[in-house]
Amino acid sequence: MAKVAIMGYGTVGSGVYDIIKTNADKLSYSANGEKVELKYILDIRDFEDHPEKELFTKDFNDILNDGEVSVVAEVMGGLHPAYEFTKSLLESGKSVVTSNKELVATYGTELLEIAREKNVNYFFEASVGGGIPVIRPMHQCLTANNIEKIAGILNGTTNYILNQMIKSGKTFETALKDAQDKGFAERNPAADIEGHDACRKIAILASLASGKMIDYNDIDTEGITNITLDDVKYASAMDSAVKLIGYADFGKDGKIYSIVAPMIIKNESPLSGVDGVFNAVMVTGDCVGNVMFYGKGAGKLPTASAVVADVVDAVKHKERSKKIFWEKPDGNVMADKDSKRFAYFIRTTDSAEKVQKIFDKCEFVDNIVDNESAFVTQPMTKTEAENKLSELSDVVTNIRIMD
Amino acid sequence: MAKVAIMGYGTVGSGVYDIIKTNADKLSYSANGEKVELKYILDIRDFEDHPEKELFTKDFNDILNDGEVSVVAEVMGGLHPAYEFTKSLLESGKSVVTSNKELVATYGTELLEIAREKNVNYFFEASVGGGIPVIRPMHQCLTANNIEKIAGILNGTTNYILNQMIKSGKTFETALKDAQDKGFAERNPAADIEGHDACRKIAILASLASGKMIDYNDIDTEGITNITLDDVKYASAMDSAVKLIGYADFGKDGKIYSIVAPMIIKNESPLSGVDGVFNAVMVTGDCVGNVMFYGKGAGKLPTASAVVADVVDAVKHKERSKKIFWEKPDGNVMADKDSKRFAYFIRTTDSAEKVQKIFDKCEFVDNIVDNESAFVTQPMTKTEAENKLSELSDVVTNIRIMD
């Protein structure tokens, strides 16, 4: 019998509760016959009408000091007090599983280190891609591979917005409003549309793939707020789609190039077909080539199902710390921003002649908007691109083409 | 230090050798620091010019009787002597990993049982979907879910052929010849194009998902040999694609409906975009909804990378049998063939009036071929479909529409 606790009874927390209740037999079967029993739910709010209101507590110490509790699901979100709680629990020898990408991306290195010292586990499958199995498959099933590249659609809100623009011809503003009305986007959508959410997730994936902590503050992050309906139409005309991509490239020299930005993706790539609130992560290994993991990147039960899978894995691995972690690197592991070349899709009101003069070899795209030049450049570094763009009298759009 | 052996030095076997050699450090890192060292390669052929020819043996007993060898990769294929070898190895307390779907689908239940008794492991990630992580993610990451449905593109050869028909407008015969010339299809392509290969793979997935052995002989199997270029054109006109699908539906009553057949898939489904020799498996869980695993379903290094990941996992789990298995069910677990309803796409030379009379509510599709009626029926059981089809004076085509 394994006693577990849930911290935070919001959307995900109540999903974790539902799954533990409804799929109890399945869970104990998976946990080698050991029954998974819920002992506490920590939340500052009152749940007087809850069928099991006796499980609720407002005092974190009830969980921390209960020797019976071996696994805790932290689904409260935010940095504080989630960080302090998680740290205390790991130090007291309890395993913690989380869906808190903010916490994993910010304090993951330290928390994973404590878990290892205490020979317990800190699992975070739900922190990236919601219910999609990606952390474990990448760590375990692709273990024979050196990971060369990761490219992921990691934020459902922005993908939904871009999709509404593509499929329904809505402007960015209308699509955002629609997403907010449907509850897919926050009233303050900055974290999503400016790419910060995707940035934390690619930082986690890149850290796991390289075994070295990638600080999300070091990742060049660009959102989708500048993407217009015309850009999306141009992309469609190029048999492509615009997606917000969390991207990481692992050089043979051990350096990692990472960026979050809207990119134009050819329809041949399975990433281009990822619609609505779905997420997908494409991982390139030196042996396996491209593999993709696809599914619901958010939502109550999808996310909770990943959290509960982690709970079961933690129950199965009591006193056996699994090797899912990364460490602080000695020195800088981030590659120079000019170490990677992308082709760019550019729109400008300058003439084709002027464009040709500045960009030399480039492919022009049939105009969708009058009196402008639209073209795709040769692959170039960020500095090269900036220099050439500065020579144009104006730049309507510049979007990277994903390689 | 873990000593391992490879049985069979064909395409996959040599890939396993290459990966163990080139990614040695990565493997030992993943195996919690334990070095993975290759001690034997079993093959009846001579490899005099091989840089490590001293590793080769023709005598299985060299491996069986060597107490140092703890993990063996069986990549020889075929039922015999692979079955006898695997059985002896497991009984002698060695773990075995395999890419041999034929063996797993035929003798898996017995071999998994022996592995459990001996507290060793029999892993088979590479037996389905080549390098794609699917067995473990389904077993481990989706453990909180009751699996409701599996639909997979499990055979790269047939997918390549159908793709050539769709993309290049080749006839089935030309596309098959092309696949043979490129080495994607065997000289005798029956196992692929008649669906037997896909059938064994869906049997393995369904057994794993249900925990009960599904005999592939009980799975209704239909290949793609009757699919014509016109059928493919009709599918495109319906914003869909024809794919050979391994399908399993898990009823709440514990019964399993499974079939292998060409199906028409709407382009909204990410399965419809799976091109060429790629494979993809869509799994539907009661909590997570649809998740898809995508990648190269065959080939030397992709398949070998899955085999080596299993080797590493076996090294990490010495004397700890993992719960990846299924058992012989008491009684029949297969659902009645009429328990599942599909809509059908049908082409006949009969008149729309006659069709209407027989099929009542049905949607007609604009003709691509003159003097025929093409239409999509309401969902119906197999018997209902057979009865109605028998009332037509001829049936050019009937293909299920995937739900």
PDB file of C-alpha atoms in Angstrom, chain A residues 19 22-23 26-33 125 131-134 136-147 209 211 268 270 273 275 278 282 286-296 301-306 308-310 312-313 316-317 320-323 325-327, chain B residues 19 22-23 26-33 125 131-134 136-147 209 211 268 270 273 275 278 282 286-296 301-306 308-310 312-313 316-317 320-323 325-327:
ATOM      1  CA  ILE A  19      -8.148   9.150 -12.102  1.00  0.00           C
ATOM      2  CA  THR A  22     -11.833   5.679 -11.157  1.00  0.00           C
ATOM      3  CA  ASN A  23      -8.810   3.692 -12.394  1.00  0.00           C
ATOM      4  CA  LYS A  26      -5.525  -0.379 -13.235  1.00  0.00           C
ATOM      5  CA  LEU A  27      -3.060   1.634 -11.126  1.00  0.00           C
ATOM      6  CA  SER A  28      -2.446  -1.055  -8.544  1.00  0.00           C
ATOM      7  CA  TYR A  29      -1.979  -3.576 -11.378  1.00  0.00           C
ATOM      8  CA  SER A  30       0.636  -1.255 -12.908  1.00  0.00           C
ATOM      9  CA  ALA A  31       2.274  -0.625  -9.538  1.00  0.00           C
ATOM     10  CA  ASN A  32       3.061  -4.360  -9.273  1.00  0.00           C
ATOM     11  CA  GLY A  33      -0.024  -5.001  -7.183  1.00  0.00           C
ATOM     12  CA  GLU A 125       6.391  14.083 -17.437  1.00  0.00           C
ATOM     13  CA  GLY A 131      -0.534  14.068 -21.478  1.00  0.00           C
ATOM     14  CA  ILE A 132       1.880  13.242 -24.292  1.00  0.00           C
ATOM     15  CA  PRO A 133       4.510  10.695 -23.330  1.00  0.00           C
ATOM     16  CA  VAL A 134       7.738  12.498 -24.275  1.00  0.00           C
ATOM     17  CA  ARG A 136      10.348   9.115 -20.614  1.00  0.00           C
ATOM     18  CA  PRO A 137      10.336   7.916 -24.234  1.00  0.00           C
ATOM     19  CA  MET A 138      13.075  10.414 -25.063  1.00  0.00           C
ATOM     20  CA  HIS A 139      15.087   9.440 -22.011  1.00  0.00           C
ATOM     21  CA  GLN A 140      14.544   5.699 -22.102  1.00  0.00           C
ATOM     22  CA  CYS A 141      13.533   4.502 -25.576  1.00  0.00           C
ATOM     23  CA  LEU A 142      15.921   6.796 -27.458  1.00  0.00           C
ATOM     24  CA  THR A 143      18.751   6.082 -25.037  1.00  0.00           C
ATOM     25  CA  ALA A 144      20.825   4.457 -27.791  1.00  0.00           C
ATOM     26  CA  ASN A 145      20.729   7.713 -29.731  1.00  0.00           C
ATOM     27  CA  ASN A 146      22.642  10.922 -29.514  1.00  0.00           C
ATOM     28  CA  ILE A 147      19.856  13.497 -29.792  1.00  0.00           C
ATOM     29  CA  ALA A 209      18.436  15.555 -23.859  1.00  0.00           C
ATOM     30  CA  GLY A 211      22.083  16.149 -19.403  1.00  0.00           C
ATOM     31  CA  GLU A 268       5.532  17.374 -45.714  1.00  0.00           C
ATOM     32  CA  PRO A 270       4.067  15.954 -39.735  1.00  0.00           C
ATOM     33  CA  GLY A 273      -0.552  19.133 -39.574  1.00  0.00           C
ATOM     34  CA  ASP A 275      -3.977  21.300 -35.230  1.00  0.00           C
ATOM     35  CA  PHE A 278      -2.681  19.573 -29.796  1.00  0.00           C
ATOM     36  CA  MET A 282       9.772  15.935 -33.084  1.00  0.00           C
ATOM     37  CA  ASP A 286      21.504   9.882 -34.793  1.00  0.00           C
ATOM     38  CA  CYS A 287      20.244   6.293 -35.122  1.00  0.00           C
ATOM     39  CA  VAL A 288      16.450   6.474 -35.213  1.00  0.00           C
ATOM     40  CA  GLY A 289      16.091   9.610 -37.341  1.00  0.00           C
ATOM     41  CA  ASN A 290      12.878  11.575 -36.750  1.00  0.00           C
ATOM     42  CA  VAL A 291      10.351  10.376 -34.219  1.00  0.00           C
ATOM     43  CA  MET A 292       7.311  12.404 -33.223  1.00  0.00           C
ATOM     44  CA  PHE A 293       5.147  12.351 -30.117  1.00  0.00           C
ATOM     45  CA  TYR A 294       1.683  13.830 -30.536  1.00  0.00           C
ATOM     46  CA  GLY A 295      -1.302  14.459 -28.277  1.00  0.00           C
ATOM     47  CA  LYS A 296      -3.211  16.873 -26.066  1.00  0.00           C
ATOM     48  CA  LEU A 301      -7.475  14.617 -17.635  1.00  0.00           C
ATOM     49  CA  PRO A 302      -4.662  14.483 -20.248  1.00  0.00           C
ATOM     50  CA  THR A 303      -2.294  16.324 -17.912  1.00  0.00           C
ATOM     51  CA  ALA A 304      -3.525  14.401 -14.882  1.00  0.00           C
ATOM     52  CA  SER A 305      -2.942  11.096 -16.684  1.00  0.00           C
ATOM     53  CA  ALA A 306       0.744  11.983 -17.053  1.00  0.00           C
ATOM     54  CA  VAL A 308      -0.639   9.752 -12.257  1.00  0.00           C
ATOM     55  CA  ALA A 309       1.707   7.721 -14.478  1.00  0.00           C
ATOM     56  CA  ASP A 310       4.559   9.453 -12.663  1.00  0.00           C
ATOM     57  CA  VAL A 312       2.803   4.949 -10.273  1.00  0.00           C
ATOM     58  CA  ASP A 313       6.411   5.012 -11.491  1.00  0.00           C
ATOM     59  CA  LYS A 316       7.421   1.274  -8.285  1.00  0.00           C
ATOM     60  CA  HIS A 317      10.810   2.909  -7.733  1.00  0.00           C
ATOM     61  CA  ARG A 320      15.573   3.690  -6.381  1.00  0.00           C
ATOM     62  CA  SER A 321      16.326   7.053  -7.902  1.00  0.00           C
ATOM     63  CA  LYS A 322      15.868   6.894 -11.685  1.00  0.00           C
ATOM     64  CA  LYS A 323      18.413   8.561 -13.900  1.00  0.00           C
ATOM     65  CA  PHE A 325      17.966  14.317 -14.590  1.00  0.00           C
ATOM     66  CA  TRP A 326      20.504  16.917 -15.648  1.00  0.00           C
ATOM     67  CA  GLU A 327      23.315  18.806 -13.968  1.00  0.00           C
TER      68      GLU A 327
ATOM     69  CA  ILE B  19      25.456   1.352 -32.096  1.00  0.00           C
ATOM     70  CA  THR B  22      29.820   4.050 -31.599  1.00  0.00           C
ATOM     71  CA  ASN B  23      27.565   5.136 -28.702  1.00  0.00           C
ATOM     72  CA  LYS B  26      26.062   7.128 -24.012  1.00  0.00           C
ATOM     73  CA  LEU B  27      24.951   3.557 -23.251  1.00  0.00           C
ATOM     74  CA  SER B  28      27.018   3.153 -20.121  1.00  0.00           C
ATOM     75  CA  TYR B  29      25.769   6.565 -18.929  1.00  0.00           C
ATOM     76  CA  SER B  30      22.195   5.360 -19.465  1.00  0.00           C
ATOM     77  CA  ALA B  31      22.913   2.011 -17.817  1.00  0.00           C
ATOM     78  CA  ASN B  32      23.766   3.838 -14.583  1.00  0.00           C
ATOM     79  CA  GLY B  33      27.461   3.772 -15.354  1.00  0.00           C
ATOM     80  CA  GLU B 125      10.179  -2.721 -28.342  1.00  0.00           C
ATOM     81  CA  GLY B 131      12.606   2.519 -33.906  1.00  0.00           C
ATOM     82  CA  ILE B 132       9.418   4.227 -32.724  1.00  0.00           C
ATOM     83  CA  PRO B 133       8.997   4.199 -28.978  1.00  0.00           C
ATOM     84  CA  VAL B 134       5.527   2.695 -28.563  1.00  0.00           C
ATOM     85  CA  ARG B 136       7.077   1.263 -23.330  1.00  0.00           C
ATOM     86  CA  PRO B 137       5.241   4.597 -23.650  1.00  0.00           C
ATOM     87  CA  MET B 138       1.955   2.742 -24.015  1.00  0.00           C
ATOM     88  CA  HIS B 139       2.745   0.469 -21.102  1.00  0.00           C
ATOM     89  CA  GLN B 140       4.334   2.993 -18.780  1.00  0.00           C
ATOM     90  CA  CYS B 141       3.294   6.546 -19.654  1.00  0.00           C
ATOM     91  CA  LEU B 142      -0.321   5.687 -20.425  1.00  0.00           C
ATOM     92  CA  THR B 143      -0.580   3.440 -17.395  1.00  0.00           C
ATOM     93  CA  ALA B 144      -3.218   5.712 -15.807  1.00  0.00           C
ATOM     94  CA  ASN B 145      -5.443   5.150 -18.824  1.00  0.00           C
ATOM     95  CA  ASN B 146      -7.758   2.391 -19.868  1.00  0.00           C
ATOM     96  CA  ILE B 147      -6.823   1.959 -23.521  1.00  0.00           C
ATOM     97  CA  ALA B 209      -2.831  -3.063 -23.973  1.00  0.00           C
ATOM     98  CA  GLY B 211      -2.870  -7.847 -20.703  1.00  0.00           C
ATOM     99  CA  GLU B 268      -7.857  15.830 -40.225  1.00  0.00           C
ATOM    100  CA  PRO B 270      -2.636  12.899 -38.237  1.00  0.00           C
ATOM    101  CA  GLY B 273      -0.341  12.405 -43.316  1.00  0.00           C
ATOM    102  CA  ASP B 275       4.034   9.115 -45.625  1.00  0.00           C
ATOM    103  CA  PHE B 278       7.086   5.845 -41.859  1.00  0.00           C
ATOM    104  CA  MET B 282      -2.549   6.219 -32.580  1.00  0.00           C
ATOM    105  CA  ASP B 286      -9.872   7.194 -21.510  1.00  0.00           C
ATOM    106  CA  CYS B 287      -7.971  10.051 -19.821  1.00  0.00           C
ATOM    107  CA  VAL B 288      -5.408  11.283 -22.338  1.00  0.00           C
ATOM    108  CA  GLY B 289      -7.519  11.018 -25.491  1.00  0.00           C
ATOM    109  CA  ASN B 290      -5.544  10.473 -28.694  1.00  0.00           C
ATOM    110  CA  VAL B 291      -1.768  10.241 -28.590  1.00  0.00           C
ATOM    111  CA  MET B 292       0.313   9.308 -31.606  1.00  0.00           C
ATOM    112  CA  PHE B 293       3.795   7.845 -31.929  1.00  0.00           C
ATOM    113  CA  TYR B 294       5.483   8.412 -35.274  1.00  0.00           C
ATOM    114  CA  GLY B 295       8.784   7.411 -36.864  1.00  0.00           C
ATOM    115  CA  LYS B 296      10.697   5.001 -39.075  1.00  0.00           C
ATOM    116  CA  LEU B 301      19.705   1.781 -37.379  1.00  0.00           C
ATOM    117  CA  PRO B 302      16.148   2.773 -36.377  1.00  0.00           C
ATOM    118  CA  THR B 303      15.292  -0.819 -35.487  1.00  0.00           C
ATOM    119  CA  ALA B 304      18.696  -1.403 -33.901  1.00  0.00           C
ATOM    120  CA  SER B 305      18.276   1.711 -31.755  1.00  0.00           C
ATOM    121  CA  ALA B 306      15.135   0.202 -30.212  1.00  0.00           C
ATOM    122  CA  VAL B 308      19.841  -1.420 -27.942  1.00  0.00           C
ATOM    123  CA  ALA B 309      17.485   0.638 -25.742  1.00  0.00           C
ATOM    124  CA  ASP B 310      15.992  -2.687 -24.627  1.00  0.00           C
ATOM    125  CA  VAL B 312      20.232  -1.061 -21.730  1.00  0.00           C
ATOM    126  CA  ASP B 313      16.899  -1.428 -19.929  1.00  0.00           C
ATOM    127  CA  LYS B 316      19.415  -1.783 -15.595  1.00  0.00           C
ATOM    128  CA  HIS B 317      16.797  -4.310 -14.491  1.00  0.00           C
ATOM    129  CA  ARG B 320      13.992  -7.347 -11.670  1.00  0.00           C
ATOM    130  CA  SER B 321      11.390  -8.572 -14.091  1.00  0.00           C
ATOM    131  CA  LYS B 322       9.429  -5.609 -15.472  1.00  0.00           C
ATOM    132  CA  LYS B 323       5.680  -5.907 -15.797  1.00  0.00           C
ATOM    133  CA  PHE B 325       3.659  -8.795 -20.382  1.00  0.00           C
ATOM    134  CA  TRP B 326       0.321 -10.462 -21.026  1.00  0.00           C
ATOM    135  CA  GLU B 327      -1.263 -13.767 -20.091  1.00  0.00           C
TER     136      GLU B 327
END
